[in-house]
GROMACS .gro file of C-alpha atoms in nm:
model
  374
    1MET     CA    1   5.839   0.874   5.852
    2SER     CA    2   6.056   0.572   5.966
    3ALA     CA    3   5.943   0.390   5.642
    4VAL     CA    4   6.059   0.684   5.422
    5SER     CA    5   6.380   0.730   5.586
    6SER     CA    6   6.456   0.344   5.578
    7TRP     CA    7   6.368   0.365   5.187
    8VAL     CA    8   6.595   0.661   5.124
    9SER     CA    9   6.884   0.497   5.314
   10GLU     CA   10   6.856   0.188   5.119
   11THR     CA   11   6.844   0.387   4.797
   12LEU     CA   12   7.148   0.556   4.874
   13VAL     CA   13   7.299   0.231   4.964
   14ARG     CA   14   7.203   0.071   4.648
   15ASP     CA   15   7.313   0.389   4.419
   16ALA     CA   16   7.651   0.389   4.577
   17THR     CA   17   7.693   0.025   4.498
   18GLU     CA   18   7.575   0.071   4.140
   19ARG     CA   19   7.809   0.347   4.123
   20ARG     CA   20   8.106   0.132   4.217
   21ILE     CA   21   7.981  -0.119   3.967
   22PHE     CA   22   7.970   0.140   3.668
   23ALA     CA   23   8.305   0.256   3.806
   24THR     CA   24   8.464  -0.093   3.770
   25LEU     CA   25   8.330  -0.133   3.422
   26GLY     CA   26   8.472   0.200   3.308
   27LEU     CA   27   8.795   0.082   3.453
   28ILE     CA   28   8.796  -0.231   3.240
   29THR     CA   29   8.700  -0.030   2.929
   30VAL     CA   30   9.011   0.214   3.006
   31LEU     CA   31   9.248  -0.090   3.019
   32LEU     CA   32   9.119  -0.238   2.713
   33VAL     CA   33   9.175   0.050   2.518
   34VAL     CA   34   9.534   0.106   2.678
   35GLY     CA   35   9.581  -0.261   2.582
   36VAL     CA   36   9.493  -0.187   2.230
   37LEU     CA   37   9.722   0.136   2.221
   38THR     CA   38  10.015  -0.064   2.345
   39GLY     CA   39   9.975  -0.344   2.102
   40VAL     CA   40   9.895  -0.588   2.381
   41ILE     CA   41   9.539  -0.662   2.249
   42GLY     CA   42   9.488  -0.668   1.878
   43PRO     CA   43   9.215  -0.412   1.751
   44ARG     CA   44   9.033  -0.663   1.537
   45PHE     CA   45   9.023  -0.933   1.835
   46LEU     CA   46   8.861  -0.680   2.063
   47LEU     CA   47   8.601  -0.561   1.801
   48PHE     CA   48   8.514  -0.936   1.759
   49GLN     CA   49   8.479  -0.973   2.142
   50ILE     CA   50   8.262  -0.659   2.138
   51ALA     CA   51   8.038  -0.799   1.862
   52LEU     CA   52   8.010  -1.133   2.072
   53VAL     CA   53   7.910  -0.934   2.378
   54GLY     CA   54   7.665  -0.755   2.167
   55MET     CA   55   7.518  -1.090   2.044
   56TYR     CA   56   7.500  -1.219   2.378
   57ALA     CA   57   7.346  -0.894   2.502
   58LEU     CA   58   7.075  -0.944   2.250
   59LEU     CA   59   6.992  -1.288   2.350
   60SER     CA   60   6.990  -1.182   2.730
   61LEU     CA   61   6.736  -0.910   2.647
   62GLY     CA   62   6.505  -1.157   2.477
   63LEU     CA   63   6.522  -1.382   2.757
   64ASN     CA   64   6.473  -1.120   3.011
   65VAL     CA   65   6.141  -0.992   2.827
   66GLN     CA   66   6.022  -1.394   2.859
   67TRP     CA   67   6.160  -1.452   3.206
   68GLY     CA   68   6.227  -1.093   3.393
   69TYR     CA   69   5.913  -0.946   3.267
   70ALA     CA   70   5.665  -1.232   3.240
   71GLY     CA   71   5.806  -1.519   3.444
   72LEU     CA   72   5.829  -1.752   3.136
   73ILE     CA   73   6.092  -2.038   3.160
   74ASN     CA   74   6.211  -2.064   2.824
   75PHE     CA   75   6.501  -2.344   2.774
   76SER     CA   76   6.500  -2.314   2.386
   77VAL     CA   77   6.724  -1.986   2.377
   78ALA     CA   78   6.980  -2.175   2.146
   79ALA     CA   79   6.674  -2.294   1.918
   80PHE     CA   80   6.549  -1.949   1.825
   81TRP     CA   81   6.895  -1.824   1.803
   82GLY     CA   82   6.966  -2.113   1.549
   83ILE     CA   83   6.655  -2.033   1.349
   84GLY     CA   84   6.757  -1.676   1.311
   85ALA     CA   85   7.102  -1.813   1.209
   86TYR     CA   86   6.981  -2.043   0.949
   87CYS     CA   87   6.725  -1.824   0.812
   88ALA     CA   88   7.004  -1.568   0.730
   89ALA     CA   89   7.253  -1.803   0.593
   90LEU     CA   90   7.014  -2.009   0.379
   91LEU     CA   91   6.864  -1.688   0.202
   92THR     CA   92   7.188  -1.500   0.169
   93ALA     CA   93   7.472  -1.759   0.117
   94PRO     CA   94   7.510  -1.809  -0.251
   95ASN     CA   95   7.644  -2.168  -0.176
   96SER     CA   96   7.344  -2.270   0.045
   97PRO     CA   97   7.110  -2.530  -0.066
   98LEU     CA   98   6.848  -2.271  -0.158
   99GLY     CA   99   7.110  -2.076  -0.341
  100LEU     CA  100   6.932  -1.757  -0.356
  101GLY     CA  101   7.209  -1.502  -0.247
  102LEU     CA  102   6.966  -1.232  -0.128
  103HIS     CA  103   7.039  -0.938   0.066
  104PRO     CA  104   7.123  -0.945   0.422
  105VAL     CA  105   6.786  -0.779   0.504
  106PHE     CA  106   6.573  -1.037   0.375
  107GLY     CA  107   6.764  -1.291   0.606
  108PHE     CA  108   6.646  -1.065   0.916
  109LEU     CA  109   6.323  -1.032   0.789
  110ALA     CA  110   6.269  -1.401   0.746
  111ALA     CA  111   6.420  -1.447   1.085
  112ILE     CA  112   6.158  -1.242   1.250
  113VAL     CA  113   5.870  -1.388   1.073
  114VAL     CA  114   5.975  -1.777   1.103
  115SER     CA  115   6.078  -1.722   1.487
  116ALA     CA  116   5.758  -1.547   1.562
  117PHE     CA  117   5.567  -1.842   1.379
  118ILE     CA  118   5.722  -2.105   1.567
  119ALA     CA  119   5.681  -1.898   1.909
  120VAL     CA  120   5.316  -1.880   1.843
  121LEU     CA  121   5.304  -2.270   1.743
  122ILE     CA  122   5.490  -2.359   2.087
  123GLY     CA  123   5.300  -2.102   2.293
  124ILE     CA  124   4.943  -2.183   2.192
  125PRO     CA  125   4.931  -2.554   2.375
  126THR     CA  126   5.162  -2.435   2.671
  127LEU     CA  127   5.123  -2.100   2.785
  128ARG     CA  128   4.780  -2.182   2.912
  129LEU     CA  129   4.949  -2.433   3.134
  130ARG     CA  130   5.166  -2.411   3.438
  131GLU     CA  131   5.527  -2.269   3.389
  132ASP     CA  132   5.677  -2.610   3.394
  133TYR     CA  133   5.514  -2.741   3.110
  134LEU     CA  134   5.642  -2.434   2.909
  135ALA     CA  135   5.980  -2.532   3.048
  136ILE     CA  136   5.947  -2.906   2.912
  137ALA     CA  137   5.818  -2.800   2.562
  138SER     CA  138   6.066  -2.535   2.528
  139LEU     CA  139   6.365  -2.800   2.624
  140GLY     CA  140   6.217  -3.035   2.366
  141LEU     CA  141   6.199  -2.779   2.072
  142ALA     CA  142   6.562  -2.696   2.126
  143GLU     CA  143   6.645  -3.051   2.057
  144VAL     CA  144   6.376  -3.094   1.774
  145ILE     CA  145   6.530  -2.788   1.588
  146ARG     CA  146   6.883  -2.906   1.622
  147ALA     CA  147   6.785  -3.258   1.485
  148ILE     CA  148   6.588  -3.104   1.181
  149ILE     CA  149   6.886  -2.898   1.097
  150LEU     CA  150   7.131  -3.185   1.127
  151ASN     CA  151   6.934  -3.434   0.942
  152GLU     CA  152   6.730  -3.237   0.668
  153ASP     CA  153   7.070  -3.179   0.470
  154GLN     CA  154   6.882  -3.099   0.145
  155TRP     CA  155   6.745  -2.792   0.315
  156THR     CA  156   6.992  -2.690   0.552
  157ALA     CA  157   7.331  -2.855   0.419
  158GLY     CA  158   7.322  -3.081   0.747
  159SER     CA  159   7.666  -3.148   0.944
  160SER     CA  160   7.853  -2.973   0.650
  161GLY     CA  161   7.710  -2.652   0.739
  162ILE     CA  162   7.678  -2.326   0.543
  163SER     CA  163   7.973  -2.108   0.440
  164GLY     CA  164   8.022  -1.816   0.204
  165ILE     CA  165   7.756  -1.578   0.421
  166PRO     CA  166   7.815  -1.232   0.298
  167GLU     CA  167   7.933  -0.974   0.545
  168LEU     CA  168   7.718  -0.668   0.673
  169LEU     CA  169   7.734  -0.343   0.503
  170SER     CA  170   8.046  -0.415   0.309
  171TRP     CA  171   8.032  -0.108   0.127
  172LEU     CA  172   8.104   0.101   0.430
  173PRO     CA  173   8.469   0.238   0.445
  174LEU     CA  174   8.528   0.033   0.797
  175THR     CA  175   8.707  -0.306   0.837
  176ASP     CA  176   8.478  -0.594   0.854
  177ALA     CA  177   8.539  -0.623   1.243
  178ALA     CA  178   8.455  -0.251   1.300
  179THR     CA  179   8.127  -0.278   1.071
  180THR     CA  180   7.981  -0.584   1.280
  181ALA     CA  181   8.060  -0.393   1.599
  182ALA     CA  182   7.894  -0.088   1.472
  183VAL     CA  183   7.582  -0.301   1.365
  184VAL     CA  184   7.539  -0.487   1.684
  185VAL     CA  185   7.556  -0.155   1.887
  186PHE     CA  186   7.288  -0.015   1.675
  187LEU     CA  187   7.083  -0.339   1.732
  188ILE     CA  188   7.129  -0.311   2.106
  189ALA     CA  189   7.031   0.036   2.095
  190VAL     CA  190   6.713  -0.003   1.913
  191VAL     CA  191   6.617  -0.324   2.119
  192TYR     CA  192   6.693  -0.161   2.447
  193LEU     CA  193   6.507   0.164   2.366
  194PHE     CA  194   6.213  -0.027   2.254
  195LEU     CA  195   6.209  -0.255   2.562
  196ARG     CA  196   6.257   0.028   2.795
  197ARG     CA  197   5.958   0.206   2.664
  198VAL     CA  198   5.727  -0.108   2.672
  199HIS     CA  199   5.864  -0.212   3.021
  200ARG     CA  200   5.744   0.148   3.172
  201SER     CA  201   5.409   0.107   2.980
  202PRO     CA  202   5.090  -0.047   3.108
  203TRP     CA  203   5.153  -0.352   2.900
  204GLY     CA  204   5.477  -0.388   3.095
  205ARG     CA  205   5.325  -0.317   3.437
  206VAL     CA  206   5.052  -0.604   3.365
  207LEU     CA  207   5.351  -0.840   3.278
  208ARG     CA  208   5.512  -0.778   3.609
  209THR     CA  209   5.162  -0.831   3.787
  210ILE     CA  210   5.157  -1.170   3.580
  211ARG     CA  211   5.498  -1.271   3.695
  212SER     CA  212   5.434  -1.199   4.067
  213ASP     CA  213   5.071  -1.318   4.097
  214GLU     CA  214   4.886  -1.428   3.795
  215ASP     CA  215   4.556  -1.504   3.963
  216LEU     CA  216   4.548  -1.106   4.080
  217ALA     CA  217   4.605  -1.007   3.701
  218LYS     CA  218   4.317  -1.244   3.597
  219ALA     CA  219   4.086  -1.092   3.882
  220LEU     CA  220   4.172  -0.750   3.742
  221GLY     CA  221   4.023  -0.847   3.395
  222LYS     CA  222   4.361  -0.898   3.226
  223ASN     CA  223   4.383  -1.162   2.942
  224THR     CA  224   4.711  -1.318   3.096
  225TYR     CA  225   4.740  -1.584   2.795
  226GLN     CA  226   4.738  -1.300   2.548
  227PHE     CA  227   5.000  -1.090   2.750
  228LYS     CA  228   5.219  -1.403   2.780
  229MET     CA  229   5.196  -1.494   2.425
  230GLN     CA  230   5.319  -1.124   2.333
  231ALA     CA  231   5.605  -1.168   2.555
  232PHE     CA  232   5.711  -1.505   2.470
  233VAL     CA  233   5.692  -1.383   2.072
  234ILE     CA  234   5.874  -1.065   2.130
  235GLY     CA  235   6.156  -1.244   2.310
  236SER     CA  236   6.192  -1.515   2.071
  237VAL     CA  237   6.202  -1.261   1.772
  238ILE     CA  238   6.495  -1.065   1.976
  239MET     CA  239   6.684  -1.411   1.999
  240ALA     CA  240   6.632  -1.483   1.626
  241ILE     CA  241   6.784  -1.134   1.547
  242ALA     CA  242   7.066  -1.213   1.746
  243GLY     CA  243   7.123  -1.537   1.546
  244ALA     CA  244   7.081  -1.369   1.234
  245PHE     CA  245   7.366  -1.117   1.329
  246TYR     CA  246   7.575  -1.429   1.434
  247ALA     CA  247   7.556  -1.585   1.102
  248HIS     CA  248   7.699  -1.253   0.926
  249LEU     CA  249   7.954  -1.230   1.216
  250ASN     CA  250   8.089  -1.580   1.173
  251LEU     CA  251   8.023  -1.626   0.814
  252TYR     CA  252   7.992  -1.982   0.876
  253ILE     CA  253   7.707  -2.198   1.067
  254ASP     CA  254   7.667  -2.560   1.137
  255PRO     CA  255   7.436  -2.768   1.393
  256SER     CA  256   7.723  -2.800   1.659
  257ASP     CA  257   7.684  -2.420   1.725
  258LEU     CA  258   7.322  -2.501   1.860
  259VAL     CA  259   7.426  -2.642   2.180
  260PRO     CA  260   7.241  -2.629   2.504
  261LEU     CA  261   7.537  -2.440   2.666
  262THR     CA  262   7.432  -2.115   2.473
  263THR     CA  263   7.080  -2.124   2.662
  264PHE     CA  264   7.284  -2.195   2.988
  265TYR     CA  265   7.505  -1.913   2.923
  266ILE     CA  266   7.215  -1.674   2.853
  267TRP     CA  267   7.049  -1.780   3.169
  268ILE     CA  268   7.344  -1.704   3.380
  269ALA     CA  269   7.404  -1.368   3.217
  270VAL     CA  270   7.034  -1.258   3.297
  271ILE     CA  271   7.058  -1.400   3.653
  272LEU     CA  272   7.390  -1.223   3.724
  273GLY     CA  273   7.277  -0.877   3.577
  274GLY     CA  274   6.924  -0.897   3.759
  275THR     CA  275   6.618  -1.062   3.647
  276GLY     CA  276   6.387  -0.788   3.503
  277SER     CA  277   6.640  -0.536   3.449
  278ASN     CA  278   6.749  -0.457   3.059
  279ARG     CA  279   7.087  -0.278   3.209
  280GLY     CA  280   7.159  -0.611   3.397
  281ALA     CA  281   7.095  -0.804   3.075
  282VAL     CA  282   7.357  -0.640   2.902
  283VAL     CA  283   7.615  -0.618   3.176
  284GLY     CA  284   7.551  -0.985   3.254
  285ALA     CA  285   7.627  -1.086   2.901
  286ALA     CA  286   7.958  -0.878   2.908
  287VAL     CA  287   8.062  -1.053   3.239
  288VAL     CA  288   7.977  -1.398   3.100
  289ILE     CA  289   8.181  -1.313   2.766
  290ALA     CA  290   8.487  -1.177   2.980
  291ILE     CA  291   8.493  -1.506   3.187
  292ARG     CA  292   8.436  -1.740   2.894
  293GLU     CA  293   8.682  -1.575   2.655
  294GLY     CA  294   8.927  -1.434   2.923
  295THR     CA  295   9.002  -1.777   3.073
  296ARG     CA  296   9.139  -1.890   2.744
  297PHE     CA  297   9.458  -1.704   2.790
  298LEU     CA  298   9.503  -1.812   3.168
  299ASN     CA  299   9.764  -2.064   3.071
  300ASP     CA  300   9.976  -1.780   2.910
  301ILE     CA  301  10.040  -1.635   3.238
  302GLY     CA  302  10.391  -1.717   3.383
  303PHE     CA  303  10.284  -1.779   3.724
  304ILE     CA  304  10.026  -2.047   3.591
  305GLN     CA  305  10.295  -2.187   3.366
  306THR     CA  306  10.508  -2.239   3.659
  307LEU     CA  307  10.249  -2.436   3.848
  308GLY     CA  308  10.199  -2.671   3.533
  309VAL     CA  309   9.805  -2.645   3.580
  310ASP     CA  310   9.559  -2.622   3.277
  311LEU     CA  311   9.319  -2.383   3.386
  312ALA     CA  312   9.154  -2.289   3.060
  313PRO     CA  313   8.912  -2.574   3.053
  314LEU     CA  314   8.786  -2.463   3.390
  315ARG     CA  315   8.568  -2.188   3.262
  316LEU     CA  316   8.236  -2.314   3.350
  317LEU     CA  317   8.367  -2.382   3.695
  318PHE     CA  318   8.469  -1.998   3.724
  319VAL     CA  319   8.126  -1.898   3.592
  320GLY     CA  320   7.975  -2.125   3.864
  321GLY     CA  321   8.183  -1.966   4.131
  322LEU     CA  322   8.082  -1.614   4.000
  323ILE     CA  323   7.719  -1.720   4.060
  324ILE     CA  324   7.763  -1.832   4.390
  325LEU     CA  325   7.944  -1.501   4.481
  326ILE     CA  326   7.656  -1.299   4.339
  327MET     CA  327   7.393  -1.479   4.500
  328ARG     CA  328   7.566  -1.446   4.819
  329PHE     CA  329   7.637  -1.088   4.808
  330ARG     CA  330   7.395  -0.942   4.529
  331GLN     CA  331   7.090  -1.182   4.563
  332ASP     CA  332   6.903  -0.939   4.311
  333GLY     CA  333   7.191  -0.946   4.052
  334LEU     CA  334   7.457  -0.677   3.967
  335LEU     CA  335   7.180  -0.422   3.840
  336PRO     CA  336   6.839  -0.492   3.968
  337PRO     CA  337   6.564  -0.293   3.833
  338LYS     CA  338   6.484  -0.022   4.092
  339ASP     CA  339   6.173   0.129   4.246
  340GLU     CA  340   5.926  -0.135   4.070
  341LEU     CA  341   5.645  -0.055   4.308
  342ILE     CA  342   5.734   0.319   4.371
  343TRP     CA  343   5.508   0.578   4.232
  344PRO     CA  344   5.650   0.880   4.046
  345ALA     CA  345   5.532   1.130   4.328
  346ALA     CA  346   5.738   0.919   4.575
  347ARG     CA  347   6.060   0.915   4.348
  348ASP     CA  348   6.028   1.296   4.324
  349GLY     CA  349   6.073   1.342   4.689
  350SER     CA  350   5.692   1.420   4.781
  351GLY     CA  351   5.705   1.262   5.104
  352ALA     CA  352   5.560   0.990   5.307
  353GLY     CA  353   5.202   1.039   5.108
  354GLY     CA  354   5.375   0.943   4.798
  355ALA     CA  355   5.582   0.660   4.938
  356SER     CA  356   5.275   0.521   5.076
  357ALA     CA  357   5.113   0.497   4.731
  358SER     CA  358   5.319   0.215   4.620
  359GLY     CA  359   5.099  -0.069   4.492
  360ALA     CA  360   4.883  -0.176   4.226
  361ALA     CA  361   4.852   0.076   3.949
  362PRO     CA  362   4.498   0.150   3.821
  363ASP     CA  363   4.537  -0.032   3.488
  364GLY     CA  364   4.583  -0.377   3.674
  365GLY     CA  365   4.967  -0.354   3.684
  366THR     CA  366   5.192  -0.323   4.020
  367SER     CA  367   5.383  -0.030   3.905
  368SER     CA  368   5.336   0.304   3.764
  369ASN     CA  369   5.679   0.374   3.625
  370GLY     CA  370   5.909   0.039   3.626
  371GLY     CA  371   6.207   0.201   3.770
  372ASP     CA  372   6.477   0.398   3.589
  373ASP     CA  373   6.573   0.099   3.385
  374ARG     CA  374   6.432  -0.031   3.300
   0.00000   0.00000   0.00000
């Protein structure tokens, strides 16, 4: 009974903390709406930031599949993002080196196929080895992809970049900013619901077992190489979709966009939100963008102007400080996945018998539900 009461008290404390986090997010949303209504914030600027948050959320969800679900260390987020962006740009922009001018749907399809193919190529020699080999290979892949795009100018336009990328759904009776914001919200909803379903499935439970103890998963008869390959490909495809969306959001792409800093930001978003949590990945992306973009206007504050200090270039310092605070007070992130090892009977309040049933699931996983997220 003491174990059950301890679990209940911890759950209540955790739920109260999450309610405070969501209340804070709601307050920020209200302030943004008030800012738009009063003219302090331009609607177009806000919609562009929403689209940017959505793109980062897709990247975070993709990395969460790889690192949060399966424990795969991928430092090539920018590479797969760039693959998606250039697939969309090359196939849809009339003045690209290919000059095809196809519908954006073909750009998204090409991004999915090419990213999946490259993910398989990089995964075949590395996923059977230790995790650090994948980290090294993915880090090299990011630079290789960037170098190819920069130097193969007859195919990629090189350092000149590709312009004239068409907007998405231009036939809708909305502004271009509103359309892109609506598209990214739709993409996030589809990806989130898909990941929520697979995370709760036996496939997701096996991945969590692999992440915590791969030898145990092998002893239970699971083909860990196959499961890790699937997670790596799915995460890479989601990153490529985010890249294709960015091409139609920015309407221009060049190799300077494929900087390693993008990968750094996405890792921060996943860690801040809570490793393994889909909700956390989305919230972490919003926090990173809020800091990165919000700090641009610090110098416009009257008090800061009187100090004569340029704070805008210190955004990375602020991000680092936030990481320290989160790791100090919320070691599992802002919205960590809940009840990962709790059987449904225990979560439904069936008592000590259900609570003691937490453990390895019959199908070889470590959870029967995977939490509310998740």
